Amino acid sequence: MTESAGATTQTAVPSRARVVIIGGGVIGTSVAYHLAALGWRDVLLLEQGKLSGGTTWHAAGLVGQLRASEAVTRLVQYSTRLYEQLEAETGQATGFRRCGALTVARTADRMEMLRRTAATAQAYGIECELLSPAAAAARYPIMTAAGLQGGIWLPGDGRADPVDLTAALARGARRRGVVIVERVRVTGIIVAAGRVAGVRTDHGDIDAEIVVNCAGQWAKQVGAMAGVTVPLHSAEHFYVVTEQLAGVHPDLPVLRDPDGYTYFKEETGGLVVGGFEPVAKPWASPDALPYPFEFQLLEEDWEHFSVLMDSALQRIPALATAGIRKFYNGPESFTPDNQFILGEAAELRGFFVAAGLNSVGIASAGGVGMALARWIADGEPHMDLTAVDIRRFAAFNGNTRWLRDRVGEVLGLHYAIAWPNRELETARPFRRSPVYHVLRAANACFGAKMGWERANFFAPPGEQPVIEYSWGKQNWQPWSSAEQLATRRRVAVFDQTSFAKYLVAGPDAEAVLQWLCTNDVAVRPGRTVYTGMLNTRGTYESDVTVTRVSATEFLVVASAAAAERDADHIRRQLPAGCQVSLTDVTSAYAVYGVMGPASRQLLSRLTGTDLANGAFPFGTSRMVDLGYATVRATRITYVGELGWELYVPAEFAAGVYDDLMAAGADLGVANAGYYAIESLRLEKGYRAFGRELTPDYNPVEAGLLFACKLGGSARFRGRDAVEKASADGPRRRLVSVVLADADALAWGGELLLRDGLPAGEVTSAAWGESVGGTVGLAYLRDPAGGLVTPGFVRAGRYEVNVGGRLVPAGVGLRPPFDPDGRKIKAG
C-alpha cells in the first residue's frame, strides 16, 4: 500500500534550508533520500502538487539494466540493488520484482544488435543469454515466435511501481530528517554574487545554499528562472492496460519487441501494452506547461496509438479479444540526445539539475539520486558522468522550436536500431562553418557535433552523400578510405572549425594553467603543448592543446563536444581574486587541418615563412602570412602525419580555403572528413576525450605519463593521485587492437577477450586503410585482477567479439602505424 502524502500537507514552510529540492517525483525523492543517507540533514523538498503527481505516477515502471554506456549501466544496477532492500528499510512497498526481461528481434540487423548487446553485458558482468526463437517463446508462452530471428534474456531486469517507489524513497528521506512539503510552488530563484541563494515560492522566500531542479517536464521553466538552460521538451507517451488475460501472471517477464516499437509488462493479471512509435507527438511548449497539472492525462489518441496496437497484435494474438481497462496518454520530457540531464549548471554555482529522463526515470532514479547527492557533497562527480552532464549543452540548445523538432525525432528513434554512427536529421543544418556551403557543393555528408555541421566524408561526383547504415562496411567506406590514403600519401584539408577555442589571459594565466594542466605549459611564446586536465582523483576531465601566445595569453583548444564543460571546468578552478579572464573565441576562427607529406610544400606556396624542421619544429605556433590573409599556423597533428592546423579569422576563412585548394591542385589535395580522422588517429593510437580519456581513467592507465610534469616540483590538480597510481601500477591499460580478419568491422563497444576470458572493452574502432583492417583502442584488464604489465600484454591470445563472432586480434602497447613517429617529424 502506498504511504499517504497527506500527513505532510500542513507542514510549515521553513524560511531556510541548506538544500532545497524542487520536485517530488521519483527523481527528487531519490536525491533527498541519498543526501540524507550521506548525513545531510538540512534538506527541504518542495512539491507543487502531491508526491509523484507530475509524470512519475503514469510511468510504465520498467527497470532494464543495460544502457548506452558502462557508467549509466552501473547507475541502473545500483537502482536495482536499492529497490530490493528499500521496503525492508522503510516498511513501504516499492513493487520491485526481478521478473527478467526478454527482447526479441524480427530482423537480421536487430539480431546482430542483440548479439552485440549480449557481448556488452558480458563485458559489464551482467547475466545475459542469447535465445533462439523457440527458446524466446518458451520464456513468454503467450507470444508467437512467428517471424522472429531470436532474442536475449536478462534475468536481472524487472519492474517497479512508480508511486510506491516514490513513497518509499520519501519515507526513507523523512526518517533521516528531510522535510517534505507539498502544495508549495516555486516561482523564482534567488541569486546573489553569482551563486544561488534560495527560492521564491507562493508561501514566501526560502534561503538556501544549494538548489536542485528535479521538476520533471517543468525543469526547463525552473531553469529559466535561474538563467540556466535545461534543454528538454515534453512528448505524448501512450500505453494501454488490458483486462486479465489467460497465461499472464506476476512473474511474467517484461517483453520488448523493438522492431514492432512495443513493450509489454504484467499488471494485475493483464498487460501493459506500450511503446515508442516511429513518429512521435511533441506536446505543449516546455516554456508554457499548464498549471496545475497533477495526476492528469492527455486526450486519448487511438489513431496515433494504432501503429503500436497493430504491432502488438502480431506478437501477442490473444490481445485481439482482450478488453481495454485504461488508455494512458501521459506527457514525459525528452532531451535532444536521449540522455538525461544531470549535474551543476555552468551558468549558476550551487544550482543542480536532474531531469529529462527520457522514459527511463524509474530504472535510473536510484542511481541518479545517488550520483547527484555525491556530486553535491564532494563538489565533483565520483564517476564518469560526461554522457549525461548538463554541460554537454549550450544556451542555443534551449531554443524551443529547435527542441520540438529534435525531440520528435529522438523519441521516434527510441526503439530504432542503435547504429554506432547514427546521425540525427531534424533541426539541421544548425551551426555552420564559413565554408559549409563550399563543402556541401563538394558533395560532403555532414554529421553534427555540439550543433556544428561537420563533414564526415565526401562522396564522389554522381554519388549521393548519404549514410546507408549497416553493421559491416557501409557505403561510404571506400570514399573515406580514399581520404585516408590522400592524407597518408599526399595532402588533405580538414575543416575542423568546430574545435572549442578559449583565450585565457591575465597576469595569473600561467599559474592557473600550470595548476590545471598535467603538462608543463610554462613554455616560451609560440609553443604548443598537449596536456590533460584532471580532477582530484587523478582522472581525466579533459585533454586540450595549450598555445602560449604571449607572456600573459594562452590559446586553449578542446574538442567540440566538451566546449561548455571545459570552459566551466577552467572557470570553477580560478582562485578568488586571481587576475585571469577566459574568453570563448570559438566562433571567431575557422580551423583547417592541412595534413600529409605534401603539406609543407602546399603551404610554402602561400607563405614566405620558413616551414622547415629547423625553423618551424613540431609544437611551434606562429602568425604567418597565407595568401592575402594572416593566420595562426600550429605544427601539430591528430592524424599522425606532417601537418599544420591553421587558425583563420572567420572573415578570411572562405578565401584561405580557396587558396589552399587552388595551390594544392597539382599535389592532389583532397577534402577529407571526420570519418577519416577517426581512422587515422586510431592507426596512430591517439586518444579521444569521452572514449579513451574519461573521469574513470588516469594517465597511467591511458599511457600518457609523458604528458605529466612529474619530474619536478610543479604541482598540478590530481598529481598526488597520479603518483600513487604510478607507484601501484596499472590494473588496466590502454592498448591498440587490430582485427586479423579484414572482413570483420568493429565500431567500439565490443568485448575484448584474453585467452578466452572477458578482459576489457573496445573504446573506439574504425577501418584503417593503411593497416588493412579494423583498428581500435581498448582498456585491457587482467581477468584475475593482477597488474597489466608489458609482459602480460605480450603473453596473451586475444579475440574481439564482433556481433557474436570471435575474431582473432593483435594487441600491443604501441600504435600499429608509424610507431616511432617518423612521419610527424619529417624534414
mmCIF file of N, CA and C in Angstrom, residues 219 355 417 420 480 825:
data_model
loop_
_atom_site.group_PDB
_atom_site.id
_atom_site.type_symbol
_atom_site.label_atom_id
_atom_site.label_comp_id
_atom_site.label_asym_id
_atom_site.label_seq_id
_atom_site.Cartn_x
_atom_site.Cartn_y
_atom_site.Cartn_z
ATOM 1 N N ALA A 219 11.175 21.305 -15.642
ATOM 2 C CA ALA A 219 12.558 21.665 -15.310
ATOM 3 C C ALA A 219 13.095 22.783 -16.194
ATOM 4 N N ALA A 355 17.013 15.866 -14.505
ATOM 5 C CA ALA A 355 15.748 15.927 -15.243
ATOM 6 C C ALA A 355 15.938 15.303 -16.622
ATOM 7 N N ILE A 417 17.146 0.738 -34.375
ATOM 8 C CA ILE A 417 18.448 0.093 -34.221
ATOM 9 C C ILE A 417 19.489 1.155 -33.904
ATOM 10 N N PRO A 420 25.998 2.635 -34.609
ATOM 11 C CA PRO A 420 27.044 3.358 -33.879
ATOM 12 C C PRO A 420 27.361 4.727 -34.452
ATOM 13 N N SER A 480 35.836 7.237 -47.753
ATOM 14 C CA SER A 480 36.640 7.636 -46.598
ATOM 15 C C SER A 480 38.042 7.037 -46.678
ATOM 16 N N LYS A 825 57.687 13.849 -37.843
ATOM 17 C CA LYS A 825 58.912 14.648 -37.716
ATOM 18 C C LYS A 825 59.617 14.854 -39.059
#
